[in-house]
């Protein structure tokens, strides 16, 4: 059993930061301080989880056991130099940033990456979120592993190399799928059809891939090489160049993967 | 209460045909005959639901109450001329074909379109599948409505104009999303990461749109205009022109819809 983590500082006040703060609180862990550049956001989180907050980098607690950088990827490099102490455990929560970006700033560092899509006021069950952890030493890995296990039943040791591909795959499955839902919503709105008519279909589509490889359960006009239907659909999209381009590109990808 | 439908003929032996046959049987309705060009497939369905089958168009029962054309869209026109009688109720099950395609072949016609993705041996709960029905008369609409209500709790009166947009929207949400899952699976395979790590993320993504418009819950690098991450992702996709093109096009669509 490693030394318990008693003092945690969360740096950031965005969606990941607020959700992590809430998850720690729900797990009975104490956050000592939240740092953010925006007073309102920092105070909001601090009030919810009963901790201190600061918007002044110079006031970040110097003797915390763990500093969690839960900020946008582009801001990580900017902020890490300002964290006090160089032997404290520092982790970031970003999908696409290698762990080693932290190596010049502390002797103890790692990654604590929850693979989930966070919207600010969304309620969330943290117990099945995969936590991808990585650390510069076995000891730190043990600390992060225990911490992640306090939040979730799915903790995985993931290298920086793997993590960046996971993040990329997540963009395709989550962000891009949501764009497709937006396009569908847009198409239906034109005739006043409610989006909810698609929900059973969406559920079935995602149920199938729990037990089958996605490529083995592909359906639709492109899969059947039904050029007549594809051509009808392209005509329907005549007035939206962007949607038409997306339809053509994705259909072609399905057709080609099928031959 | 309209005249009960006692004799149903299903024309087709594909995924929609076999699932409809099973749904009717589960609902306690009798299928009189299945017609298909392929003996093996026709026999398979007939044996499962205890009905007759034929592969000879001339042997299609002439006095059925309802003929259901559950065949690929391009085959509908070819087959309808061969259905006996011109006063029997004939329906097709296709998303993108207008109802009126049937008007020269019978005085009674309509559409019976289950909005779902069917894989052959997939078990299926029919009770929440939206059935989109349309008919050439109020009487026929009543018949189809009763029939659909025997299978599902979600029966909707949908015009041909609406239905073709629903079908198009379904291609985006179901078929194209599945392609994105395939791409993600492919990306993860390169590092030996299991696809199941993405399942909680996929579940959350689809949960969100049950209560929010998809455009209101968009997340990800493109939504944040995080060009650094986007550029990293494009580098990762350097060796796959198709995936890179898809990533660029979908990211650009999110960026533009956001401004």
Short mmCIF file of C-alpha atoms in Angstrom, two decimals:
data_model
loop_
_atom_site.label_atom_id
_atom_site.label_comp_id
_atom_site.label_asym_id
_atom_site.label_seq_id
_atom_site.Cartn_x
_atom_site.Cartn_y
_atom_site.Cartn_z
CA UNK A 1 0.00 0.00 0.00
CA UNK A 2 1.47 3.29 -1.03
CA UNK A 3 1.37 6.50 0.94
CA UNK A 4 -2.17 7.83 0.79
CA UNK A 5 -2.91 10.86 -1.34
CA UNK A 6 -4.31 13.41 1.09
CA UNK A 7 -3.83 16.71 -0.65
CA UNK A 8 -4.98 16.97 -4.23
CA UNK A 9 -4.90 20.14 -6.30
CA UNK A 10 -6.94 20.28 -9.48
CA UNK A 11 -5.70 22.77 -12.04
CA UNK A 12 -8.43 23.71 -14.44
CA UNK A 13 -12.12 24.49 -14.24
CA UNK A 14 -13.44 23.03 -17.48
CA UNK A 15 -15.57 19.95 -18.02
CA UNK A 16 -12.91 17.37 -17.17
CA UNK A 17 -11.80 19.31 -14.08
CA UNK A 18 -15.30 19.72 -12.69
CA UNK A 19 -16.20 16.11 -13.34
CA UNK A 20 -13.01 14.80 -11.77
CA UNK A 21 -13.56 17.02 -8.75
CA UNK A 22 -17.08 15.64 -8.38
CA UNK A 23 -15.88 12.05 -8.85
CA UNK A 24 -13.24 12.47 -6.12
CA UNK A 25 -15.79 13.99 -3.77
CA UNK A 26 -18.27 11.16 -4.47
CA UNK A 27 -15.50 8.66 -3.72
CA UNK A 28 -14.85 10.32 -0.38
CA UNK A 29 -11.50 11.80 -1.43
CA UNK A 30 -10.57 15.35 -0.51
CA UNK A 31 -9.60 18.00 -2.99
CA UNK A 32 -7.51 20.66 -1.23
CA UNK A 33 -7.68 23.34 -3.90
CA UNK A 34 -8.92 24.18 -7.34
CA UNK A 35 -6.96 26.58 -9.52
CA UNK A 36 -8.45 28.35 -12.51
CA UNK A 37 -8.06 31.61 -14.36
CA UNK A 38 -11.77 32.29 -14.19
CA UNK A 39 -13.07 33.24 -10.72
CA UNK A 40 -16.68 32.27 -11.37
CA UNK A 41 -15.82 28.78 -12.65
CA UNK A 42 -13.24 28.11 -9.94
CA UNK A 43 -15.60 29.24 -7.19
CA UNK A 44 -18.44 27.16 -8.64
CA UNK A 45 -16.42 23.95 -8.40
CA UNK A 46 -14.95 24.87 -5.02
CA UNK A 47 -18.40 25.50 -3.60
CA UNK A 48 -19.73 22.24 -4.95
CA UNK A 49 -16.97 20.10 -3.49
CA UNK A 50 -16.19 22.23 -0.42
CA UNK A 51 -12.57 23.13 -1.14
CA UNK A 52 -10.42 26.23 -1.54
CA UNK A 53 -9.82 27.85 -4.87
CA UNK A 54 -7.46 30.40 -6.32
CA UNK A 55 -7.05 32.24 -9.58
CA UNK A 56 -3.48 33.25 -8.75
CA UNK A 57 -0.80 30.77 -9.85
CA UNK A 58 1.41 32.02 -7.02
CA UNK A 59 -1.15 30.87 -4.50
CA UNK A 60 -1.26 27.28 -5.68
CA UNK A 61 -0.59 25.15 -2.59
CA UNK A 62 3.09 24.13 -2.70
CA UNK A 63 2.87 20.95 -0.63
CA UNK A 64 0.09 18.94 -2.25
CA UNK A 65 0.59 15.21 -2.83
CA UNK A 66 -0.84 15.36 -6.31
CA UNK A 67 -1.37 18.04 -8.94
CA UNK A 68 -3.87 17.19 -11.66
CA UNK A 69 -3.61 19.26 -14.81
CA UNK A 70 -7.15 19.07 -16.16
CA UNK A 71 -6.88 21.75 -18.80
CA UNK A 72 -7.00 21.92 -22.60
CA UNK A 73 -4.10 20.22 -24.29
CA UNK A 74 -2.65 23.44 -25.62
CA UNK A 75 -2.58 25.01 -22.14
CA UNK A 76 -0.72 22.16 -20.41
CA UNK A 77 2.76 23.25 -21.44
CA UNK A 78 2.01 26.82 -20.50
CA UNK A 79 0.92 25.95 -16.99
CA UNK A 80 3.24 23.18 -15.83
CA UNK A 81 6.22 25.46 -15.34
CA UNK A 82 4.23 27.37 -12.80
CA UNK A 83 3.43 24.50 -10.48
CA UNK A 84 5.45 24.72 -7.26
CA UNK A 85 7.96 22.08 -6.21
CA UNK A 86 9.78 19.61 -8.36
CA UNK A 87 9.27 16.36 -6.52
CA UNK A 88 5.49 16.40 -6.28
CA UNK A 89 3.43 13.99 -8.34
CA UNK A 90 2.08 15.84 -11.37
CA UNK A 91 -0.31 14.27 -13.83
CA UNK A 92 -2.17 15.49 -16.86
CA UNK A 93 -5.51 14.25 -18.14
CA UNK A 94 -5.03 14.76 -21.86
CA UNK A 95 -5.47 12.14 -24.53
CA UNK A 96 -2.95 13.34 -27.06
CA UNK A 97 -0.07 14.61 -24.92
CA UNK A 98 2.82 12.24 -24.15
CA UNK A 99 3.59 11.68 -20.49
CA UNK A 100 7.17 12.86 -20.98
CA UNK A 101 6.09 16.44 -21.47
CA UNK A 102 6.09 16.56 -17.63
CA UNK A 103 9.56 15.13 -17.08
CA UNK A 104 11.39 18.46 -16.88
CA UNK A 105 9.08 19.75 -14.18
CA UNK A 106 9.01 17.02 -11.58
CA UNK A 107 10.72 13.80 -10.59
CA UNK A 108 7.27 12.23 -10.25
CA UNK A 109 4.78 12.39 -13.04
CA UNK A 110 2.17 10.48 -14.92
CA UNK A 111 -1.11 10.53 -16.79
CA UNK A 112 -4.62 10.17 -15.44
CA UNK A 113 -6.87 10.06 -18.49
CA UNK A 114 -10.58 9.30 -18.11
CA UNK A 115 -11.89 8.11 -21.46
CA UNK A 116 -15.27 9.78 -21.52
CA UNK A 117 -17.05 12.75 -23.00
CA UNK A 118 -17.82 15.32 -20.34
CA UNK A 119 -20.42 18.03 -20.59
CA UNK A 120 -20.43 20.49 -17.75
CA UNK A 121 -23.64 19.79 -15.89
CA UNK A 122 -24.12 16.26 -17.04
CA UNK A 123 -24.68 13.68 -14.33
CA UNK A 124 -22.26 10.85 -14.71
CA UNK A 125 -21.65 7.37 -13.39
CA UNK A 126 -17.87 7.22 -13.01
CA UNK A 127 -17.73 3.56 -12.05
CA UNK A 128 -17.46 2.22 -15.60
CA UNK A 129 -15.36 4.97 -17.15
CA UNK A 130 -12.05 3.52 -18.35
CA UNK A 131 -9.22 5.36 -16.58
CA UNK A 132 -6.03 5.16 -18.62
CA UNK A 133 -3.06 5.61 -16.33
CA UNK A 134 0.65 5.85 -16.94
CA UNK A 135 3.50 6.88 -14.63
CA UNK A 136 7.26 7.37 -14.64
CA UNK A 137 7.84 4.82 -11.88
CA UNK A 138 6.22 1.74 -10.45
CA UNK A 139 5.57 3.60 -7.22
CA UNK A 140 3.73 6.40 -8.98
CA UNK A 141 1.84 3.92 -11.09
CA UNK A 142 0.68 2.25 -7.90
CA UNK A 143 -0.50 5.58 -6.47
CA UNK A 144 -2.42 6.50 -9.62
CA UNK A 145 -3.82 3.02 -9.90
CA UNK A 146 -5.21 3.14 -6.36
CA UNK A 147 -6.62 6.57 -6.97
CA UNK A 148 -8.30 5.52 -10.23
CA UNK A 149 -9.68 2.39 -8.60
CA UNK A 150 -11.35 4.56 -6.00
CA UNK A 151 -13.30 6.15 -8.85
CA UNK A 152 -13.82 3.39 -11.39
CA UNK A 153 -13.86 -0.37 -11.85
CA UNK A 154 -12.06 -0.07 -15.17
CA UNK A 155 -8.45 1.04 -14.71
CA UNK A 156 -6.01 0.30 -17.51
CA UNK A 157 -2.25 0.77 -17.86
CA UNK A 158 -1.94 2.58 -21.16
CA UNK A 159 1.23 3.89 -22.76
CA UNK A 160 1.45 7.35 -24.33
CA UNK A 161 1.61 5.67 -27.74
CA UNK A 162 -1.58 3.72 -27.09
CA UNK A 163 -3.32 6.67 -25.47
CA UNK A 164 -2.94 8.95 -28.44
CA UNK A 165 -4.53 6.33 -30.69
CA UNK A 166 -7.30 5.80 -28.16
CA UNK A 167 -7.95 9.52 -28.19
CA UNK A 168 -8.03 9.55 -31.98
CA UNK A 169 -10.40 6.56 -32.01
CA UNK A 170 -12.57 8.37 -29.46
CA UNK A 171 -12.87 11.37 -31.76
CA UNK A 172 -14.18 9.10 -34.51
CA UNK A 173 -16.64 7.20 -32.30
CA UNK A 174 -17.86 10.02 -30.12
CA UNK A 175 -17.31 13.45 -31.67
CA UNK A 176 -17.84 12.44 -35.28
CA UNK A 177 -20.83 10.21 -34.51
CA UNK A 178 -22.41 13.14 -32.73
CA UNK A 179 -21.87 15.24 -35.86
CA UNK A 180 -23.72 12.55 -37.84
CA UNK A 181 -26.58 12.74 -35.33
CA UNK A 182 -26.62 16.51 -35.80
CA UNK A 183 -26.84 16.09 -39.58
CA UNK A 184 -29.67 13.57 -39.16
CA UNK A 185 -31.49 15.95 -36.82
CA UNK A 186 -31.06 18.69 -39.38
CA UNK A 187 -32.40 16.51 -42.23
CA UNK A 188 -35.45 15.49 -40.19
CA UNK A 189 -36.19 19.04 -39.05
CA UNK A 190 -36.77 20.03 -42.68
CA UNK A 191 -39.94 17.89 -42.65
CA UNK A 192 -40.77 18.42 -38.99
CA UNK A 193 -39.98 14.81 -38.06
CA UNK A 194 -38.88 14.34 -34.45
CA UNK A 195 -35.32 13.09 -33.93
CA UNK A 196 -36.56 10.53 -31.37
CA UNK A 197 -37.74 8.29 -34.22
CA UNK A 198 -34.05 7.40 -34.69
CA UNK A 199 -33.32 6.44 -31.08
CA UNK A 200 -34.19 2.71 -31.32
CA UNK A 201 -32.03 2.48 -34.44
CA UNK A 202 -29.14 4.21 -32.71
CA UNK A 203 -29.50 1.91 -29.72
CA UNK A 204 -29.46 -1.19 -31.91
CA UNK A 205 -26.44 0.08 -33.84
CA UNK A 206 -24.46 0.48 -30.62
CA UNK A 207 -25.78 -2.76 -29.10
CA UNK A 208 -24.49 -4.78 -32.04
CA UNK A 209 -20.88 -3.70 -31.52
CA UNK A 210 -20.87 -4.94 -27.94
CA UNK A 211 -20.67 -8.47 -29.28
CA UNK A 212 -19.51 -8.09 -32.88
CA UNK A 213 -16.70 -6.30 -34.69
CA UNK A 214 -18.19 -3.17 -36.27
CA UNK A 215 -17.05 -4.19 -39.74
CA UNK A 216 -19.00 -7.45 -39.45
CA UNK A 217 -22.32 -5.71 -38.77
CA UNK A 218 -22.19 -2.95 -41.37
CA UNK A 219 -25.54 -2.48 -43.13
CA UNK A 220 -27.08 0.06 -45.49
CA UNK A 221 -27.15 1.06 -49.15
CA UNK A 222 -23.36 1.38 -49.48
CA UNK A 223 -22.82 -2.04 -47.92
CA UNK A 224 -25.31 -3.52 -50.42
CA UNK A 225 -23.78 -1.45 -53.23
CA UNK A 226 -27.32 -0.19 -53.84
CA UNK A 227 -26.35 2.63 -56.19
CA UNK A 228 -29.98 3.51 -56.92
CA UNK A 229 -30.65 4.45 -53.29
CA UNK A 230 -27.30 6.19 -52.95
CA UNK A 231 -28.11 8.28 -55.99
CA UNK A 232 -31.55 9.19 -54.55
CA UNK A 233 -29.91 10.25 -51.31
CA UNK A 234 -27.37 12.41 -53.09
CA UNK A 235 -30.22 14.13 -54.93
CA UNK A 236 -31.93 14.82 -51.60
CA UNK A 237 -28.70 16.43 -50.41
CA UNK A 238 -28.36 18.53 -53.56
CA UNK A 239 -28.73 21.77 -51.63
CA UNK A 240 -26.15 20.99 -48.97
CA UNK A 241 -22.70 20.58 -50.48
CA UNK A 242 -21.11 19.69 -47.14
CA UNK A 243 -23.59 16.94 -46.27
CA UNK A 244 -23.41 15.60 -49.79
CA UNK A 245 -19.63 15.46 -49.63
CA UNK A 246 -19.78 13.60 -46.30
CA UNK A 247 -22.38 11.15 -47.66
CA UNK A 248 -20.23 10.43 -50.73
CA UNK A 249 -16.98 10.01 -48.83
CA UNK A 250 -18.41 7.72 -46.14
CA UNK A 251 -20.38 5.64 -48.65
CA UNK A 252 -17.28 5.22 -50.79
CA UNK A 253 -15.32 4.09 -47.73
CA UNK A 254 -17.96 1.44 -46.99
CA UNK A 255 -18.11 0.31 -50.63
CA UNK A 256 -14.32 0.01 -50.86
CA UNK A 257 -13.92 -1.81 -47.54
CA UNK A 258 -16.45 -4.30 -48.79
CA UNK A 259 -14.84 -5.31 -52.06
CA UNK B 1 -62.57 -2.60 -36.52
CA UNK B 2 -61.47 -3.49 -40.01
CA UNK B 3 -61.63 -6.92 -41.56
CA UNK B 4 -58.90 -8.99 -39.95
CA UNK B 5 -55.85 -9.85 -41.95
CA UNK B 6 -55.79 -13.63 -42.05
CA UNK B 7 -53.64 -14.47 -45.02
CA UNK B 8 -50.30 -12.70 -45.29
CA UNK B 9 -47.72 -13.39 -47.99
CA UNK B 10 -44.18 -12.16 -47.47
CA UNK B 11 -42.20 -11.63 -50.64
CA UNK B 12 -38.50 -11.68 -49.95
CA UNK B 13 -36.13 -13.72 -47.83
CA UNK B 14 -33.58 -11.13 -46.76
CA UNK B 15 -33.02 -9.55 -43.36
CA UNK B 16 -36.18 -7.43 -43.30
CA UNK B 17 -38.32 -10.32 -44.57
CA UNK B 18 -37.05 -12.83 -42.04
CA UNK B 19 -37.35 -10.37 -39.16
CA UNK B 20 -40.89 -9.34 -40.14
CA UNK B 21 -41.89 -13.00 -40.45
CA UNK B 22 -40.53 -13.67 -36.97
CA UNK B 23 -42.22 -10.56 -35.55
CA UNK B 24 -45.60 -11.62 -36.98
CA UNK B 25 -45.19 -15.12 -35.60
CA UNK B 26 -44.21 -13.74 -32.16
CA UNK B 27 -47.33 -11.56 -32.25
CA UNK B 28 -49.49 -14.60 -32.94
CA UNK B 29 -50.22 -13.63 -36.55
CA UNK B 30 -50.15 -16.19 -39.33
CA UNK B 31 -48.02 -15.93 -42.42
CA UNK B 32 -49.56 -18.03 -45.18
CA UNK B 33 -46.58 -18.10 -47.52
CA UNK B 34 -43.07 -16.86 -48.10
CA UNK B 35 -41.84 -16.25 -51.62
CA UNK B 36 -38.18 -16.01 -52.53
CA UNK B 37 -35.93 -16.78 -55.44
CA UNK B 38 -33.56 -18.73 -53.24
CA UNK B 39 -34.88 -22.12 -52.06
CA UNK B 40 -32.59 -22.39 -49.06
CA UNK B 41 -33.47 -18.96 -47.67
CA UNK B 42 -37.19 -19.35 -48.33
CA UNK B 43 -37.30 -22.78 -46.72
CA UNK B 44 -35.33 -21.54 -43.72
CA UNK B 45 -37.88 -18.82 -42.94
CA UNK B 46 -40.84 -21.09 -43.72
CA UNK B 47 -39.54 -23.76 -41.35
CA UNK B 48 -38.96 -21.24 -38.60
CA UNK B 49 -42.44 -19.76 -38.74
CA UNK B 50 -44.31 -22.87 -39.93
CA UNK B 51 -45.67 -21.63 -43.24
CA UNK B 52 -45.54 -22.56 -46.91
CA UNK B 53 -42.96 -21.23 -49.27
CA UNK B 54 -42.42 -21.05 -52.99
CA UNK B 55 -39.71 -19.96 -55.35
CA UNK B 56 -42.08 -19.81 -58.32
CA UNK B 57 -43.83 -16.45 -58.85
CA UNK B 58 -46.71 -18.32 -60.51
CA UNK B 59 -47.35 -20.19 -57.28
CA UNK B 60 -47.77 -17.10 -55.13
CA UNK B 61 -51.16 -17.49 -53.38
CA UNK B 62 -53.68 -15.37 -55.35
CA UNK B 63 -56.16 -14.71 -52.55
CA UNK B 64 -54.05 -13.38 -49.67
CA UNK B 65 -55.30 -10.37 -47.68
CA UNK B 66 -51.91 -8.72 -47.68
CA UNK B 67 -48.75 -8.95 -49.75
CA UNK B 68 -45.62 -7.55 -48.13
CA UNK B 69 -42.78 -6.74 -50.50
CA UNK B 70 -39.75 -7.05 -48.21
CA UNK B 71 -37.08 -6.96 -50.87
CA UNK B 72 -34.25 -4.62 -51.88
CA UNK B 73 -35.43 -1.31 -53.21
CA UNK B 74 -34.20 -1.98 -56.73
CA UNK B 75 -36.12 -5.29 -56.91
CA UNK B 76 -39.50 -3.86 -55.87
CA UNK B 77 -40.49 -2.59 -59.31
CA UNK B 78 -39.41 -5.82 -60.93
CA UNK B 79 -41.55 -7.98 -58.66
CA UNK B 80 -44.78 -6.06 -58.14
CA UNK B 81 -46.10 -6.76 -61.64
CA UNK B 82 -46.01 -10.43 -60.87
CA UNK B 83 -48.21 -10.36 -57.80
CA UNK B 84 -51.63 -11.87 -58.58
CA UNK B 85 -54.87 -9.90 -58.32
CA UNK B 86 -55.34 -6.18 -58.50
CA UNK B 87 -57.53 -5.45 -55.51
CA UNK B 88 -55.38 -7.03 -52.81
CA UNK B 89 -53.54 -4.89 -50.30
CA UNK B 90 -49.92 -4.62 -51.36
CA UNK B 91 -47.28 -2.86 -49.25
CA UNK B 92 -43.57 -2.39 -49.53
CA UNK B 93 -41.09 -1.99 -46.69
CA UNK B 94 -38.56 0.31 -48.32
CA UNK B 95 -37.34 3.61 -46.96
CA UNK B 96 -36.64 5.44 -50.18
CA UNK B 97 -39.44 4.29 -52.49
CA UNK B 98 -42.59 6.42 -52.74
CA UNK B 99 -45.86 4.67 -51.99
CA UNK B 100 -47.24 5.55 -55.40
CA UNK B 101 -44.94 3.14 -57.13
CA UNK B 102 -47.61 0.55 -56.24
CA UNK B 103 -50.62 2.41 -57.58
CA UNK B 104 -50.67 0.80 -61.04
CA UNK B 105 -50.70 -2.68 -59.57
CA UNK B 106 -53.51 -2.64 -57.06
CA UNK B 107 -56.41 -0.54 -55.86
CA UNK B 108 -55.15 -1.04 -52.31
CA UNK B 109 -51.61 -0.24 -51.38
CA UNK B 110 -49.40 1.25 -48.77
CA UNK B 111 -46.06 1.21 -46.97
CA UNK B 112 -45.03 -0.77 -43.91
CA UNK B 113 -41.54 0.46 -43.04
CA UNK B 114 -39.87 -0.68 -39.83
CA UNK B 115 -37.13 1.80 -38.97
CA UNK B 116 -34.44 -0.50 -37.71
CA UNK B 117 -31.19 -2.15 -38.81
CA UNK B 118 -31.69 -5.84 -39.30
CA UNK B 119 -28.94 -8.42 -39.31
CA UNK B 120 -30.05 -11.91 -40.23
CA UNK B 121 -29.68 -13.88 -37.03
CA UNK B 122 -29.87 -11.01 -34.64
CA UNK B 123 -32.41 -11.32 -31.85
CA UNK B 124 -34.65 -8.30 -31.78
CA UNK B 125 -37.22 -6.67 -29.57
CA UNK B 126 -39.83 -5.41 -32.02
CA UNK B 127 -41.92 -3.61 -29.43
CA UNK B 128 -40.06 -0.30 -29.64
CA UNK B 129 -39.23 -0.28 -33.35
CA UNK B 130 -40.92 2.69 -35.02
CA UNK B 131 -43.21 1.39 -37.79
CA UNK B 132 -43.76 4.06 -40.42
CA UNK B 133 -47.01 3.38 -42.21
CA UNK B 134 -48.73 5.02 -45.14
CA UNK B 135 -51.72 3.92 -47.24
CA UNK B 136 -53.80 5.02 -50.20
CA UNK B 137 -57.03 5.09 -48.20
CA UNK B 138 -58.20 5.56 -44.66
CA UNK B 139 -59.43 1.97 -44.61
CA UNK B 140 -56.04 0.59 -45.63
CA UNK B 141 -54.31 2.89 -43.19
CA UNK B 142 -56.48 1.45 -40.45
CA UNK B 143 -55.57 -2.11 -41.48
CA UNK B 144 -51.84 -1.37 -41.53
CA UNK B 145 -52.06 0.56 -38.30
CA UNK B 146 -53.70 -2.38 -36.50
CA UNK B 147 -51.16 -4.74 -37.95
CA UNK B 148 -48.22 -2.55 -36.89
CA UNK B 149 -49.69 -2.09 -33.43
CA UNK B 150 -49.71 -5.85 -33.04
CA UNK B 151 -45.93 -5.75 -33.45
CA UNK B 152 -44.84 -2.47 -31.89
CA UNK B 153 -45.85 0.27 -29.50
CA UNK B 154 -44.47 2.94 -31.82
CA UNK B 155 -46.57 3.26 -34.98
CA UNK B 156 -46.35 6.50 -36.94
CA UNK B 157 -48.18 7.84 -39.95
CA UNK B 158 -45.37 8.95 -42.23
CA UNK B 159 -45.68 10.35 -45.76
CA UNK B 160 -43.42 9.21 -48.59
CA UNK B 161 -41.73 12.61 -48.48
CA UNK B 162 -40.97 12.25 -44.76
CA UNK B 163 -39.99 8.62 -45.07
CA UNK B 164 -37.26 9.23 -47.62
CA UNK B 165 -35.70 11.82 -45.33
CA UNK B 166 -36.00 9.45 -42.38
CA UNK B 167 -34.21 6.81 -44.40
CA UNK B 168 -31.47 9.26 -45.33
CA UNK B 169 -31.13 10.33 -41.69
CA UNK B 170 -30.95 6.66 -40.71
CA UNK B 171 -28.04 6.12 -43.07
CA UNK B 172 -26.15 8.93 -41.32
CA UNK B 173 -26.93 7.78 -37.78
CA UNK B 174 -26.68 4.05 -38.23
CA UNK B 175 -24.65 3.05 -41.28
CA UNK B 176 -22.16 5.90 -41.16
CA UNK B 177 -21.71 5.73 -37.37
CA UNK B 178 -20.92 2.06 -37.75
CA UNK B 179 -18.27 2.97 -40.31
CA UNK B 180 -16.75 5.34 -37.74
CA UNK B 181 -16.73 2.49 -35.20
CA UNK B 182 -14.96 0.34 -37.79
CA UNK B 183 -12.33 3.03 -38.31
CA UNK B 184 -11.85 3.33 -34.54
CA UNK B 185 -11.52 -0.44 -34.24
CA UNK B 186 -8.94 -0.36 -37.01
CA UNK B 187 -6.95 2.43 -35.34
CA UNK B 188 -6.91 0.63 -31.98
CA UNK B 189 -5.95 -2.71 -33.53
CA UNK B 190 -2.68 -1.16 -34.68
CA UNK B 191 -1.60 -0.96 -31.02
CA UNK B 192 -3.47 -4.04 -29.86
CA UNK B 193 -5.93 -2.03 -27.79
CA UNK B 194 -9.33 -3.70 -27.34
CA UNK B 195 -12.31 -1.92 -28.90
CA UNK B 196 -14.32 -2.40 -25.68
CA UNK B 197 -12.44 0.50 -24.09
CA UNK B 198 -14.66 2.77 -26.22
CA UNK B 199 -18.01 1.26 -25.20
CA UNK B 200 -18.71 3.53 -22.18
CA UNK B 201 -17.89 6.55 -24.33
CA UNK B 202 -20.21 5.36 -27.08
CA UNK B 203 -22.96 4.72 -24.55
CA UNK B 204 -22.61 8.21 -23.08
CA UNK B 205 -22.59 9.78 -26.53
CA UNK B 206 -25.90 8.12 -27.39
CA UNK B 207 -27.38 8.74 -23.93
CA UNK B 208 -26.84 12.47 -24.25
CA UNK B 209 -28.97 12.78 -27.37
CA UNK B 210 -31.97 11.23 -25.66
CA UNK B 211 -32.47 14.47 -23.80
CA UNK B 212 -30.47 17.06 -25.79
CA UNK B 213 -30.24 18.14 -29.40
CA UNK B 214 -27.05 16.58 -30.82
CA UNK B 215 -25.68 19.98 -31.84
CA UNK B 216 -25.93 21.17 -28.22
CA UNK B 217 -23.75 18.34 -26.87
CA UNK B 218 -20.97 18.33 -29.45
CA UNK B 219 -17.54 17.95 -27.85
CA UNK B 220 -14.01 17.28 -29.04
CA UNK B 221 -11.01 19.03 -30.57
CA UNK B 222 -12.94 20.45 -33.54
CA UNK B 223 -15.65 21.84 -31.28
CA UNK B 224 -12.93 23.54 -29.17
CA UNK B 225 -11.11 24.61 -32.34
CA UNK B 226 -8.07 22.89 -30.82
CA UNK B 227 -5.95 22.96 -33.97
CA UNK B 228 -2.93 21.51 -32.18
CA UNK B 229 -4.72 18.26 -31.39
CA UNK B 230 -6.34 18.15 -34.83
CA UNK B 231 -2.93 18.51 -36.41
CA UNK B 232 -1.52 15.69 -34.23
CA UNK B 233 -4.39 13.46 -35.25
CA UNK B 234 -3.85 14.18 -38.93
CA UNK B 235 -0.20 13.22 -38.51
CA UNK B 236 -1.26 9.93 -36.92
CA UNK B 237 -3.45 9.29 -39.96
CA UNK B 238 -0.64 10.13 -42.39
CA UNK B 239 -0.57 6.61 -43.80
CA UNK B 240 -4.28 6.32 -44.43
CA UNK B 241 -5.47 8.87 -46.97
CA UNK B 242 -9.11 7.84 -46.67
CA UNK B 243 -9.26 8.11 -42.87
CA UNK B 244 -7.38 11.39 -43.00
CA UNK B 245 -9.82 12.79 -45.52
CA UNK B 246 -12.77 11.72 -43.35
CA UNK B 247 -11.17 13.25 -40.25
CA UNK B 248 -10.57 16.55 -42.06
CA UNK B 249 -14.02 16.78 -43.59
CA UNK B 250 -15.91 15.95 -40.39
CA UNK B 251 -13.73 18.24 -38.25
CA UNK B 252 -14.25 21.08 -40.70
CA UNK B 253 -18.02 20.50 -40.56
CA UNK B 254 -17.94 20.77 -36.76
CA UNK B 255 -15.70 23.85 -36.82
CA UNK B 256 -17.94 25.60 -39.35
CA UNK B 257 -21.19 24.75 -37.59
CA UNK B 258 -19.71 26.25 -34.49
CA UNK B 259 -18.78 29.67 -35.76
#
